[in-house]
XYZ file of C-alpha atoms in Angstrom:
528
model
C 0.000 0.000 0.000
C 1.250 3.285 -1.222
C -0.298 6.759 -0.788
C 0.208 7.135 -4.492
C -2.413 4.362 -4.922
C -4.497 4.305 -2.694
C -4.314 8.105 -1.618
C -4.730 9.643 -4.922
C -7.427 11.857 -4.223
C -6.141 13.137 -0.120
C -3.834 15.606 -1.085
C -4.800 18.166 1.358
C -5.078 14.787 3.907
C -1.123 14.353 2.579
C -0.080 17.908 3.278
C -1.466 18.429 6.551
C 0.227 14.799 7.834
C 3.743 15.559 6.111
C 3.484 19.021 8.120
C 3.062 17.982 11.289
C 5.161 15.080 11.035
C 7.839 17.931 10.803
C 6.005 19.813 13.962
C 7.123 17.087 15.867
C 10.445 16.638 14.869
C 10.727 20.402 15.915
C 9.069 19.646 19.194
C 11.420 17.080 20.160
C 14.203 19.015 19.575
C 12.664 21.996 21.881
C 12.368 19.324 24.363
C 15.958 17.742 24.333
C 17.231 21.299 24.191
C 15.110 22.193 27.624
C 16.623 19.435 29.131
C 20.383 19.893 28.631
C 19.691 23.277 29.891
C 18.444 21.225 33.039
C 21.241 18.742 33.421
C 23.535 21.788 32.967
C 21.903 23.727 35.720
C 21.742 20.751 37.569
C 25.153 20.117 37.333
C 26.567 23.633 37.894
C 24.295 23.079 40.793
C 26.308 20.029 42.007
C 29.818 21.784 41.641
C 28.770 24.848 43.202
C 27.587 22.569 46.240
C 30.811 20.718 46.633
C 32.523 23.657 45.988
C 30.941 25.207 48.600
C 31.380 22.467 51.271
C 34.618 21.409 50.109
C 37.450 22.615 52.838
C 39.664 25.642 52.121
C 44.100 25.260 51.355
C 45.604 25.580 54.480
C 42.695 24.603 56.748
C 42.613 21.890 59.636
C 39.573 20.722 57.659
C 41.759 19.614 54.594
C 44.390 17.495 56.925
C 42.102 16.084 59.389
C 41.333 12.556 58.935
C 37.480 12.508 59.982
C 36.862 14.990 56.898
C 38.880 13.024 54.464
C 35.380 10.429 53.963
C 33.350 13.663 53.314
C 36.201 15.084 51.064
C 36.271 12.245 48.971
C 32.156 12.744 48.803
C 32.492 15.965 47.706
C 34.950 15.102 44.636
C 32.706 11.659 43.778
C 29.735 14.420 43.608
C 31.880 17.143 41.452
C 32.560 14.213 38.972
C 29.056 13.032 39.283
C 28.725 16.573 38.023
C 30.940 16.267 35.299
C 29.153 13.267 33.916
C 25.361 15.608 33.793
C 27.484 17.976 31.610
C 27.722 14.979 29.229
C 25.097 13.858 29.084
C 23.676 17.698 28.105
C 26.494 17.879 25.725
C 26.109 14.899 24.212
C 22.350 15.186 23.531
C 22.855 19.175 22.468
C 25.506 17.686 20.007
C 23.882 14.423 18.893
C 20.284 14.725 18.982
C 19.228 18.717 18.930
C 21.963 19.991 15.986
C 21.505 16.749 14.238
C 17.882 16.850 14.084
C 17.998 21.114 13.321
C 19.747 20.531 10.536
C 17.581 17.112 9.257
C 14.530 19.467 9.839
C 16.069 21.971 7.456
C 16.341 19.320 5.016
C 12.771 17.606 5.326
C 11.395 21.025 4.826
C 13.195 22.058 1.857
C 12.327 18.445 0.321
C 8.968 18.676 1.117
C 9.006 22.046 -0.278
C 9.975 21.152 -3.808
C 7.621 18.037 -3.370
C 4.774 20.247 -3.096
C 5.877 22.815 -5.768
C 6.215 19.825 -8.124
C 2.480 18.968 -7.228
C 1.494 22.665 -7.636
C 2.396 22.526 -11.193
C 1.278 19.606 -12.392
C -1.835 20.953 -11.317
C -1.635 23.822 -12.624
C -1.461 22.577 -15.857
C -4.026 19.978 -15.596
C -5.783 23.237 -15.054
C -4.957 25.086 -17.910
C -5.818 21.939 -19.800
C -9.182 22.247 -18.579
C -10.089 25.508 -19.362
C -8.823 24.655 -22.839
C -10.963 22.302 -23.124
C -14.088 24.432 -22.091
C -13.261 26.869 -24.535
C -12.744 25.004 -27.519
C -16.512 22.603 -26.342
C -18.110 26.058 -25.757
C -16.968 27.459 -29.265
C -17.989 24.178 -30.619
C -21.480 24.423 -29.050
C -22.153 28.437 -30.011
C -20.694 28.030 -33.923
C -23.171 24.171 -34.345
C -25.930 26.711 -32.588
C -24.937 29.411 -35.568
C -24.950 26.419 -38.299
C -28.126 25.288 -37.135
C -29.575 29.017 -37.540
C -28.219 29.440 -40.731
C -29.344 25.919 -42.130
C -33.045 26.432 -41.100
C -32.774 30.237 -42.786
C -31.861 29.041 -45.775
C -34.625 26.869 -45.950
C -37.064 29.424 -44.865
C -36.018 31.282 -47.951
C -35.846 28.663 -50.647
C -39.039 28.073 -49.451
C -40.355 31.387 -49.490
C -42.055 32.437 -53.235
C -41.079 36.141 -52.702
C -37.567 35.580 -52.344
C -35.706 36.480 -55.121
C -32.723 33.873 -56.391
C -29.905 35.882 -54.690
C -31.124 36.058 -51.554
C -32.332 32.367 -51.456
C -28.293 31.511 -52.656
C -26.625 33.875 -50.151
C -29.014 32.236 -47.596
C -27.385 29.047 -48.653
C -23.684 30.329 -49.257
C -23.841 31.447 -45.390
C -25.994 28.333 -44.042
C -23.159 26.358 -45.849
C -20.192 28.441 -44.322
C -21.504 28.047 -41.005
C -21.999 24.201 -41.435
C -18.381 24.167 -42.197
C -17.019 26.456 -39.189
C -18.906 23.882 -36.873
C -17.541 21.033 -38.176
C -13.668 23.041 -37.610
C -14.778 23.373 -34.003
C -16.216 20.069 -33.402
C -12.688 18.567 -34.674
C -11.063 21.053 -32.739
C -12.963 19.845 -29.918
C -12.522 16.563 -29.730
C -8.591 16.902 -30.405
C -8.393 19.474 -27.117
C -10.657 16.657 -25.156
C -8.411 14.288 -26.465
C -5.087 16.082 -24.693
C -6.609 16.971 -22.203
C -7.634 13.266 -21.053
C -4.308 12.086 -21.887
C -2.807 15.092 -19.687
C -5.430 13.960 -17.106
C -4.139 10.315 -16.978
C -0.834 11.510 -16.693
C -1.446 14.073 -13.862
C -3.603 10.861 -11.806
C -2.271 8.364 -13.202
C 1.873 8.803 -13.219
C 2.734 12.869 -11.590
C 0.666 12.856 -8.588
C 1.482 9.391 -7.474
C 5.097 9.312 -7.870
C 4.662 12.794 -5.946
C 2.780 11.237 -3.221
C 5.244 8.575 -3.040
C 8.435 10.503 -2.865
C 6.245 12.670 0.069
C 5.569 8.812 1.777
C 9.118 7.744 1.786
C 10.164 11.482 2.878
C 7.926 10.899 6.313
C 8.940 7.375 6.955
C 12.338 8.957 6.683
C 11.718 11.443 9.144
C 9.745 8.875 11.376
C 12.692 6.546 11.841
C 15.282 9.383 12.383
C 12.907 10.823 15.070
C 12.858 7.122 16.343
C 16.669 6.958 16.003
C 16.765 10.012 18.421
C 14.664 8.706 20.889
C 16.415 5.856 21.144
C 19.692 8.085 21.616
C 17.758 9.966 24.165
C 18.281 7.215 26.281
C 21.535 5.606 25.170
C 23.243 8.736 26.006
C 21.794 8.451 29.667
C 23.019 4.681 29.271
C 26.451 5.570 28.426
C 27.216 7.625 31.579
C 25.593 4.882 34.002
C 28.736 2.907 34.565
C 30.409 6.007 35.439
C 27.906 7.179 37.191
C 28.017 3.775 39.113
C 31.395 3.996 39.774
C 31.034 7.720 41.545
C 27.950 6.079 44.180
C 30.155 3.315 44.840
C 33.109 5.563 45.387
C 30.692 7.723 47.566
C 29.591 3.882 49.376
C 33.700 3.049 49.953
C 34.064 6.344 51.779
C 30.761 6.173 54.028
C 32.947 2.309 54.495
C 36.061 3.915 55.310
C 35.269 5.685 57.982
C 36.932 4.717 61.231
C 36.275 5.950 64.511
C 39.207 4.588 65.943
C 41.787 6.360 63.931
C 39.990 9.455 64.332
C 40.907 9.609 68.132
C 44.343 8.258 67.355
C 44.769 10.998 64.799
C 43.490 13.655 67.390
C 46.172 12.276 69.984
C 48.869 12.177 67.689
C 47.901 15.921 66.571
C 47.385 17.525 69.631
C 49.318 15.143 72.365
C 51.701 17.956 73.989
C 53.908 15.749 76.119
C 53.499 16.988 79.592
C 53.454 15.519 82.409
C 50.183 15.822 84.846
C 50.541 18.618 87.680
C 51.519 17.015 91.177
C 49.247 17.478 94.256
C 49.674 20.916 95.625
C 51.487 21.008 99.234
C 49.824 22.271 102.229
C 51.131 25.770 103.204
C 51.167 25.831 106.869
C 50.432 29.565 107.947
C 50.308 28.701 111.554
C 54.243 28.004 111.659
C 54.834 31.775 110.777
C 55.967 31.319 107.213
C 56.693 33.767 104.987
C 55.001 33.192 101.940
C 56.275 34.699 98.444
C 55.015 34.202 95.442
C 58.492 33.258 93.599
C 58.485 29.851 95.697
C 55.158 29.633 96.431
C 53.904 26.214 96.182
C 50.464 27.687 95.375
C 51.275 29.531 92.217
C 50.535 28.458 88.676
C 52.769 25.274 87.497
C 54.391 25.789 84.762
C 54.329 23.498 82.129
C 50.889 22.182 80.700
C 48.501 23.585 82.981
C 49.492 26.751 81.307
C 48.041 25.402 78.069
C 44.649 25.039 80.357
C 44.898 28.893 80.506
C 46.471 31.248 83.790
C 43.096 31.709 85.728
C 42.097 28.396 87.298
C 39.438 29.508 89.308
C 37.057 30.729 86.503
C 34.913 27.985 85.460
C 36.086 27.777 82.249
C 39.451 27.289 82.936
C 39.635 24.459 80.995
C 37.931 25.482 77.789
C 39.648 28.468 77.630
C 43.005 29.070 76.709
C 45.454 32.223 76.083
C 46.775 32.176 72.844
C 50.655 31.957 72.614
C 53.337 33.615 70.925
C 54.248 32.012 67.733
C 57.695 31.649 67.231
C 60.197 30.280 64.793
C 61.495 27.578 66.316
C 57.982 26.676 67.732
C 58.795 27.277 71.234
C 55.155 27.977 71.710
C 53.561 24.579 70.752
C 54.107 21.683 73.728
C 57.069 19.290 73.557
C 55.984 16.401 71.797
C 54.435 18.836 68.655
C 57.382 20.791 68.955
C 59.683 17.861 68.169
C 57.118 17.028 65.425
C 58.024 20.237 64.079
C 61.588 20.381 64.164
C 61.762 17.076 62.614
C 59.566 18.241 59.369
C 61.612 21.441 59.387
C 64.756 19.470 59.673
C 63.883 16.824 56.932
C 63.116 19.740 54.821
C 66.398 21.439 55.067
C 68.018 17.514 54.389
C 66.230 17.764 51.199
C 67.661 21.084 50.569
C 71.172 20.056 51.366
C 70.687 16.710 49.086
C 70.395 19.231 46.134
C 73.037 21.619 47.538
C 74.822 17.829 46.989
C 73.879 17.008 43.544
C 74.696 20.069 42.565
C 78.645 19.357 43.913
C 79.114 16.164 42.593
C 77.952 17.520 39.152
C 79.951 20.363 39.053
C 83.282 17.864 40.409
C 82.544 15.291 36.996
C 82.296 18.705 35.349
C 85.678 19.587 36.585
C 86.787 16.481 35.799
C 85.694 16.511 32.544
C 87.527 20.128 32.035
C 90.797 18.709 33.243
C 91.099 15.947 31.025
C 89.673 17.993 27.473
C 91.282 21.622 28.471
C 89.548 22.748 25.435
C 86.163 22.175 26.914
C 86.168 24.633 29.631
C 88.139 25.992 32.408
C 88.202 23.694 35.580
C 89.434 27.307 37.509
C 86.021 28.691 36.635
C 84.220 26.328 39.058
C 86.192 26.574 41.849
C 84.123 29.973 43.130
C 80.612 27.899 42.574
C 81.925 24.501 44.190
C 82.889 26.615 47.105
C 80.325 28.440 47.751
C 78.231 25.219 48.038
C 79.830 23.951 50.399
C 79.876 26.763 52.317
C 76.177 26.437 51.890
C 75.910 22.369 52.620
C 78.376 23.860 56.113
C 75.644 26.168 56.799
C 72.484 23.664 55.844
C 74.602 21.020 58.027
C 74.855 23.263 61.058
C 70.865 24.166 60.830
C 70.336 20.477 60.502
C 72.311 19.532 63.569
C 70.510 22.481 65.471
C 67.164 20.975 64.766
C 68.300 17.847 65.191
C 69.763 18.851 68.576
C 66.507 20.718 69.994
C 64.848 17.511 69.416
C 67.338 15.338 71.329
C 66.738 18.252 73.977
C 63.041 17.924 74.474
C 63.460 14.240 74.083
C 65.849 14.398 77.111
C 63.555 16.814 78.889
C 61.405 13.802 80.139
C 64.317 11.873 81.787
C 66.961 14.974 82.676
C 66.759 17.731 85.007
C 68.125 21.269 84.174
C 69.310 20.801 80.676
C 69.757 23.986 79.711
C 68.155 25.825 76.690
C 69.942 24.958 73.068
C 71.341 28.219 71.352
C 70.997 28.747 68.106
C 73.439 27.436 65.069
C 77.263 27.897 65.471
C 77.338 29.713 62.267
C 76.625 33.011 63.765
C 72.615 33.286 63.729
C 70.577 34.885 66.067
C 68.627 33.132 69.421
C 65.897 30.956 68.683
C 63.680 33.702 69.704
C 63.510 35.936 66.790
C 65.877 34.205 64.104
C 64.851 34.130 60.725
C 63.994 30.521 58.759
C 66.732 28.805 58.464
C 65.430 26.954 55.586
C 65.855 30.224 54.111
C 69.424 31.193 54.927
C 70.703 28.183 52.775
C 70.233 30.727 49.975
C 71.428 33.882 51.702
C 74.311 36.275 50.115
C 77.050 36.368 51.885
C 79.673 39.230 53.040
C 81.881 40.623 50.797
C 85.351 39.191 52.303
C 83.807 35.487 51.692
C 86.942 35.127 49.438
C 89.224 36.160 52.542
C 86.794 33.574 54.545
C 87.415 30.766 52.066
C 91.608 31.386 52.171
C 91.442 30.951 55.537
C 89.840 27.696 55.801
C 92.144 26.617 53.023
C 94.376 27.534 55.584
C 93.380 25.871 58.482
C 92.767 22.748 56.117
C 96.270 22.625 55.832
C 97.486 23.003 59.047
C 95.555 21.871 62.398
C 93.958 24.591 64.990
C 95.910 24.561 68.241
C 93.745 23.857 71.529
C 93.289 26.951 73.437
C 91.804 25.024 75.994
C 89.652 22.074 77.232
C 85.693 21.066 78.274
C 84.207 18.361 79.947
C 80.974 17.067 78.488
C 78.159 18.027 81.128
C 75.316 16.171 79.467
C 74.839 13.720 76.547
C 74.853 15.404 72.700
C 74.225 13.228 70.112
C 75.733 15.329 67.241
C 73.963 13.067 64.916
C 73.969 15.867 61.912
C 76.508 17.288 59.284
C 78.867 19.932 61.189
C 78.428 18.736 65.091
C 80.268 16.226 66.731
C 78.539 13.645 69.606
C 80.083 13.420 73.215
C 79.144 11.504 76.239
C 78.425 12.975 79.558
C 81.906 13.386 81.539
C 84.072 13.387 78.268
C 87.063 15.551 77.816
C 87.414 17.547 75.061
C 90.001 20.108 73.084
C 88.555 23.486 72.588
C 89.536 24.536 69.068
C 87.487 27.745 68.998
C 85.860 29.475 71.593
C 81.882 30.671 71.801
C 81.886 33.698 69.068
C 78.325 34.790 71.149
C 76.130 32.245 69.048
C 75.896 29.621 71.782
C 78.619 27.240 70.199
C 81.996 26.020 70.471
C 83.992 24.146 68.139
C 86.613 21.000 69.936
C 88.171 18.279 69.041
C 88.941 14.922 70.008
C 92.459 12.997 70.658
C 91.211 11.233 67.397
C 91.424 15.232 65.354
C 87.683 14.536 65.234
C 86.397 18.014 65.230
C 82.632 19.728 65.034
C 80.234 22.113 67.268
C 78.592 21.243 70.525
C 76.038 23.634 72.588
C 78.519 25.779 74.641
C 75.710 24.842 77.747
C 76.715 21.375 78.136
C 79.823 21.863 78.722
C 82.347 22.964 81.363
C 85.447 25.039 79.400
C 88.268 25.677 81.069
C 91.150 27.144 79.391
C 92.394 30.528 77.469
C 89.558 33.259 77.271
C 87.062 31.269 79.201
């Protein structure tokens, strides 16, 4: 069944259907394009959500363990995100531009379709009126004949007609005879083309027109079923993913663990103190003179002044004064300030492991220039390679002065009166105060460094004499680059007295030489 057959006489019927086929192609399209604009609002949505709950750089909330579950929430709901913006891309790109510009195409070929039908009619048209000219002409001249005929015999029958009127009467009877006849022959030929141009206008035109407009909608009907059907493959094709970002969001809700949570909170904020003893009982009646320097009733020192310095308020233990920061965080409690000091101190390694690198590349450089001449100068690198290791010296004594401080507060638990360490022995400032040290590894230096660097040639060459002697006081473990370890009740040489920094430089009967803290020791000897 074709509409060419059996629809030969529903063209309007045929119009109106291929029309709104085409409305709904349009419709579709202005549906698939509102929602994209709803996944994309929707997802924008999403991100601005995590975005807004995600935790700041630099906040506790971004290292804290108990917010790493909800972190990891946040980015399995940005990429959830992601994947709504696909599927709106993917349906603006596939199904809405797609079908715009198959619409464009339908309309133009129905169009022509139609304009192909117009003029077929159009002369079927023409033919007709032909047609009802020529049978109407036909009709009026046999109408004329007919007249004439009978007058002619009116007067050839009439005795007082003369012989010329009776012949003229036949002359014109006979004339209009033969004009009918013309226009019956003309007649039947225009009836004639026009049935043949009928049979071709019903008969071949309109039906192959009718046919073309068929296969045009069944056209359009399966690429309007086609995008359906990609409607929901496209939603298909983000599932897994999407799967994959609720399951990620199920591991974390999984992951959670209580138990490291405290842990992590002790580990964070465990100071290292020791709990305040019991308070001794004052007697008054015995007539002592109470001060407050030796007080027994003052304020501890130690942790309970992390509990805050007014401990009969209420709050006394919710409320705490805030302490001075300093650089070599003096103001955080012993066990986070050894924390500290170690990350510091592994930092600076890391610095002097390049400061390292950088030596032993420029020595195969030098190398290299001493055996081909023509390559370079070795000379030339003798300014750089020294001042790196004047920078590895300086790296080495920051190193051991971190590394010190946390043998110090490590001590602090088991020793009495260990005094304070200073700061390092090359020349820096008291902990209180003193620039990063991390830093100074790329200071400038003086301008007599030259002068510096001849004299440690110098002293390379020949060894310092003592000026005098220490005995080791406490234990140092001297574990880093420029210090030297010593036991507690060891004799030492003094090579170099304290220049102010809070270091001395000895040696050993071995010519083992480095830095200790001038504190725990007791010199004796030459400017002491």
């Amino acid at each position: 069944m074709d509409w060419g057959t059996d629809l030969w006489d529903q063209y309007d019927i045929i119009e109106k259907h291929t029309l709104s086929g085409l409305d709904l192609v349009e419709k579709y399209v202005k549906f698939v394009k509102e929602r994209t604009e709803i996944e994309q609002n929707y997802a924008k949505q999403l991100r601005n959500l995590s975005k807004k709950y995600y935790p700041k750089r630099g906040s506790k909330d971004e290292t804290e363990c108990r917010f790493q579950s909800f972190t990891e929430i946040l980015n399995e709901m940005n990429d959830y995100a992601g994947q709504r913006e696909l599927v709106a891309e993917d349906m603006m790109m596939n199904i809405c531009i797609e079908l715009t510009k198959y619409l464009q195409e339908l309309k133009q070929e129905r169009k022509t379709y139609l304009l192909e039908a117009k003029k077929a009619q159009q002369t079927l048209e023409v033919s007709y009126k032909q047609l009802d000219s020529s049978k109407k002409r036909f009709e009026r001249e046999w109408r004329e004949a007919e007249r004439s005929a009978a007058y002619a015999e009116k007067t050839d029958q009439d005795i007082n007609a003369t012989k010329a009127d009776v012949g003229k009467a036949k002359q014109q009877a006979h004339m209009r005879s033969r004009i009918a006849e013309e226009c019956k022959n003309d007649y039947a030929a225009q009836l004639q083309k026009c049935n043949k141009e009928q049979n071709q206008f019903y008969f071949n035109d309109m039906p192959v027109i009718f046919n073309k407009l068929q296969d045009m909608d069944e056209r359009r009907g399966q690429r309007l079923a086609d995008g359906y059907v990609l409607f929901s493959d496209t939603e298909k094709h983000v599932m897994p993913i999407i799967d994959k970002c609720l399951e990620g969001i199920h591991k974390a809700g999984c992951n959670v663990n209580q138990r490291n949570d405290s842990l992590a909170l002790v580990e964070q904020h465990k100071s290292g103190f020791e709990r305040p003893g019991d308070i001794e009982f004052e007697d008054y009646s015995q007539g002592i003179n109470r001060t407050s320097s030796d007080s027994s009733l003052s304020t501890p020192k130690g942790p309970l002044e992390l509990l805050g310095k007014n401990r009969n308020k209420k709050s006394w233990l919710l409320k705490k004064s805030k302490p001075t920061v300093t650089e070599d965080f003096g103001h955080l409690p012993p066990e986070q300030r050894r924390k500290r000091l170690q990350k510091k101190r592994d930092e600076i390694a890391k610095e002097l492991q390049k400061e390292v690198d950088q030596s032993e590349a420029l020595e195969k450089m030098r190398d290299v220039y001493e055996k081909n001449p023509q390559m370079g100068d070795p000379a030339s690198l003798a300014p750089q390679n020294r001042l790196i290791r004047r920078v590895t010296a300086r790296g080495g004594c920051d190193s051991a002065r971190l590394e010190t401080k946390c043998f110090h507060i490590v001590s602090c638990s088991t020793l009495t009166n260990v005094p304070s360490l200073p700061s390092s022995p090359d020349g820096a400032q008291s902990d209180e105060g003193t620039p990063d040290h991390s830093q100074a590894i790329y200071a400038e230096f003086d301008d007599d460094f030259e002068e510096e660097e001849e004299e440690e040639e110098v002293e390379e060459e020949e060894p310092t004499v003592a000026i005098g002697n220490c005995t080791a006081m406490y234990n140092f473990p001297g574990a880093s680059e420029g210090t030297i370890s010593m036991q507690e009740g060891e004799v030492l040489d003094v090579v170099e007295e304290d220049k102010g920094d809070g270091w001395t430089r000895v040696r050993r009967t071995n010519g083992d030489e480095g830095y200790i803290p001038t504190s725990y020791v007791s010199i004796k000897g030459v400017g002491f």
